[in-house]
């Protein structure tokens, strides 16, 4: 058995960081504050929102939405505008960690297989 056991929020955070790294060519100093956030879920949410904002994409904001729903909306906006698909938006059920991990992992894999879809300098 592995010595390292990672929680689902930590796994989700790791996938979000890898997706971010696929889009950013250069690390920005302001991102370092987000990476030091102790809460993986809030950090993943902030990174996805920052990624959408950096790409100048329009996204509906709902202050009453849960962190998982906010991550789902940011990921759906990213997928729709960058990859041209609506996999996440079509799923109307409540967001779960497992779903988000699967969605973000599939987006990341699709982006790795082709030329960069977006490069933010």
mmCIF file of C-alpha atoms in Angstrom:
data_model
loop_
_atom_site.group_PDB
_atom_site.id
_atom_site.type_symbol
_atom_site.label_atom_id
_atom_site.label_comp_id
_atom_site.label_asym_id
_atom_site.label_seq_id
_atom_site.Cartn_x
_atom_site.Cartn_y
_atom_site.Cartn_z
ATOM 1 C CA UNK A 1 0.000 0.000 0.000
ATOM 2 C CA UNK A 2 1.183 3.496 -0.767
ATOM 3 C CA UNK A 3 2.702 5.614 1.979
ATOM 4 C CA UNK A 4 0.950 8.679 0.598
ATOM 5 C CA UNK A 5 -2.819 8.871 0.748
ATOM 6 C CA UNK A 6 -4.321 11.948 -0.865
ATOM 7 C CA UNK A 7 -7.762 13.303 -0.113
ATOM 8 C CA UNK A 8 -10.241 13.948 -2.922
ATOM 9 C CA UNK A 9 -10.050 17.742 -2.456
ATOM 10 C CA UNK A 10 -6.268 17.504 -2.774
ATOM 11 C CA UNK A 11 -6.598 15.408 -5.955
ATOM 12 C CA UNK A 12 -9.058 17.938 -7.425
ATOM 13 C CA UNK A 13 -6.687 20.769 -6.510
ATOM 14 C CA UNK A 14 -3.810 18.945 -8.221
ATOM 15 C CA UNK A 15 -5.807 18.546 -11.449
ATOM 16 C CA UNK A 16 -6.804 22.222 -11.400
ATOM 17 C CA UNK A 17 -3.138 23.204 -10.960
ATOM 18 C CA UNK A 18 -2.121 21.012 -13.915
ATOM 19 C CA UNK A 19 -4.887 22.537 -16.062
ATOM 20 C CA UNK A 20 -3.686 25.999 -15.087
ATOM 21 C CA UNK A 21 -0.107 25.081 -15.979
ATOM 22 C CA UNK A 22 -1.272 23.978 -19.434
ATOM 23 C CA UNK A 23 -2.640 27.473 -20.057
ATOM 24 C CA UNK A 24 -0.022 29.714 -18.453
ATOM 25 C CA UNK A 25 3.357 30.012 -20.083
ATOM 26 C CA UNK A 26 4.778 32.197 -17.301
ATOM 27 C CA UNK A 27 3.943 32.026 -13.596
ATOM 28 C CA UNK A 28 2.429 35.196 -12.226
ATOM 29 C CA UNK A 29 3.386 36.440 -8.770
ATOM 30 C CA UNK A 30 -0.223 37.049 -7.755
ATOM 31 C CA UNK A 31 -0.931 33.331 -8.230
ATOM 32 C CA UNK A 32 1.457 32.432 -5.416
ATOM 33 C CA UNK A 33 -1.046 33.702 -2.837
ATOM 34 C CA UNK A 34 -3.641 31.275 -4.153
ATOM 35 C CA UNK A 35 -1.226 28.350 -4.038
ATOM 36 C CA UNK A 36 -0.491 28.940 -0.355
ATOM 37 C CA UNK A 37 -4.162 28.691 0.583
ATOM 38 C CA UNK A 38 -4.644 25.900 3.131
ATOM 39 C CA UNK A 39 -8.070 24.883 1.927
ATOM 40 C CA UNK A 40 -7.731 22.876 -1.288
ATOM 41 C CA UNK A 41 -11.336 23.435 -2.371
ATOM 42 C CA UNK A 42 -11.205 27.219 -1.999
ATOM 43 C CA UNK A 43 -7.823 27.309 -3.689
ATOM 44 C CA UNK A 44 -9.083 25.244 -6.651
ATOM 45 C CA UNK A 45 -12.102 27.552 -6.927
ATOM 46 C CA UNK A 46 -9.928 30.686 -6.896
ATOM 47 C CA UNK A 47 -7.555 29.255 -9.507
ATOM 48 C CA UNK A 48 -10.403 28.309 -11.867
ATOM 49 C CA UNK A 49 -12.003 31.749 -11.458
ATOM 50 C CA UNK A 50 -8.635 33.412 -12.113
ATOM 51 C CA UNK A 51 -8.107 31.234 -15.198
ATOM 52 C CA UNK A 52 -11.525 32.191 -16.605
ATOM 53 C CA UNK A 53 -10.863 35.859 -15.822
ATOM 54 C CA UNK A 54 -7.398 35.739 -17.461
ATOM 55 C CA UNK A 55 -8.971 34.391 -20.646
ATOM 56 C CA UNK A 56 -11.544 37.238 -20.594
ATOM 57 C CA UNK A 57 -14.453 34.804 -20.557
ATOM 58 C CA UNK A 58 -17.890 35.851 -19.337
ATOM 59 C CA UNK A 59 -19.292 33.733 -16.523
ATOM 60 C CA UNK A 60 -22.386 34.043 -14.363
ATOM 61 C CA UNK A 61 -21.577 34.504 -10.689
ATOM 62 C CA UNK A 62 -23.800 33.247 -7.909
ATOM 63 C CA UNK A 63 -22.726 34.262 -4.418
ATOM 64 C CA UNK A 64 -25.030 31.640 -2.876
ATOM 65 C CA UNK A 65 -23.537 28.717 -4.818
ATOM 66 C CA UNK A 66 -21.400 26.174 -2.979
ATOM 67 C CA UNK A 67 -17.667 25.960 -3.665
ATOM 68 C CA UNK A 68 -18.233 22.781 -5.704
ATOM 69 C CA UNK A 69 -20.887 24.527 -7.817
ATOM 70 C CA UNK A 70 -18.571 27.512 -8.368
ATOM 71 C CA UNK A 71 -15.793 25.183 -9.546
ATOM 72 C CA UNK A 72 -18.287 23.398 -11.811
ATOM 73 C CA UNK A 73 -19.441 26.706 -13.358
ATOM 74 C CA UNK A 74 -15.883 27.920 -13.930
ATOM 75 C CA UNK A 75 -14.902 24.593 -15.466
ATOM 76 C CA UNK A 76 -18.023 24.573 -17.671
ATOM 77 C CA UNK A 77 -17.259 28.114 -18.870
ATOM 78 C CA UNK A 78 -13.659 27.129 -19.615
ATOM 79 C CA UNK A 79 -14.672 23.950 -21.466
ATOM 80 C CA UNK A 80 -17.378 25.658 -23.525
ATOM 81 C CA UNK A 81 -15.231 28.590 -24.613
ATOM 82 C CA UNK A 82 -11.848 26.897 -25.042
ATOM 83 C CA UNK A 83 -12.688 23.348 -26.144
ATOM 84 C CA UNK A 84 -16.107 24.042 -27.672
ATOM 85 C CA UNK A 85 -17.905 21.239 -25.829
ATOM 86 C CA UNK A 86 -20.533 21.218 -23.086
ATOM 87 C CA UNK A 87 -19.875 18.003 -21.188
ATOM 88 C CA UNK A 88 -20.172 19.612 -17.776
ATOM 89 C CA UNK A 89 -23.058 21.956 -18.602
ATOM 90 C CA UNK A 90 -25.204 19.045 -19.773
ATOM 91 C CA UNK A 91 -25.003 17.422 -16.335
ATOM 92 C CA UNK A 92 -27.702 19.176 -14.295
ATOM 93 C CA UNK A 93 -27.098 17.209 -11.088
ATOM 94 C CA UNK A 94 -25.444 18.628 -7.977
ATOM 95 C CA UNK A 95 -21.656 18.803 -8.374
ATOM 96 C CA UNK A 96 -19.649 16.164 -6.514
ATOM 97 C CA UNK A 97 -15.918 15.861 -5.968
ATOM 98 C CA UNK A 98 -15.757 12.679 -8.040
ATOM 99 C CA UNK A 99 -17.520 14.327 -10.989
ATOM 100 C CA UNK A 100 -15.298 17.396 -10.889
ATOM 101 C CA UNK A 101 -12.135 15.297 -10.687
ATOM 102 C CA UNK A 102 -13.294 13.288 -13.709
ATOM 103 C CA UNK A 103 -14.330 16.388 -15.698
ATOM 104 C CA UNK A 104 -11.152 18.339 -15.054
ATOM 105 C CA UNK A 105 -8.977 15.293 -15.691
ATOM 106 C CA UNK A 106 -10.693 14.732 -19.066
ATOM 107 C CA UNK A 107 -10.291 18.404 -20.041
ATOM 108 C CA UNK A 108 -6.641 18.303 -19.023
ATOM 109 C CA UNK A 109 -6.072 15.100 -21.034
ATOM 110 C CA UNK A 110 -7.749 16.566 -24.116
ATOM 111 C CA UNK A 111 -5.623 19.692 -23.896
ATOM 112 C CA UNK A 112 -2.420 17.662 -23.533
ATOM 113 C CA UNK A 113 -3.153 15.610 -26.664
ATOM 114 C CA UNK A 114 -3.264 18.560 -29.063
ATOM 115 C CA UNK A 115 -1.503 21.824 -29.682
ATOM 116 C CA UNK A 116 -2.130 24.307 -26.894
ATOM 117 C CA UNK A 117 -5.693 25.608 -26.962
ATOM 118 C CA UNK A 118 -4.808 28.674 -24.957
ATOM 119 C CA UNK A 119 -1.542 30.189 -23.851
ATOM 120 C CA UNK A 120 -1.720 33.043 -21.387
ATOM 121 C CA UNK A 121 1.435 35.107 -21.198
#
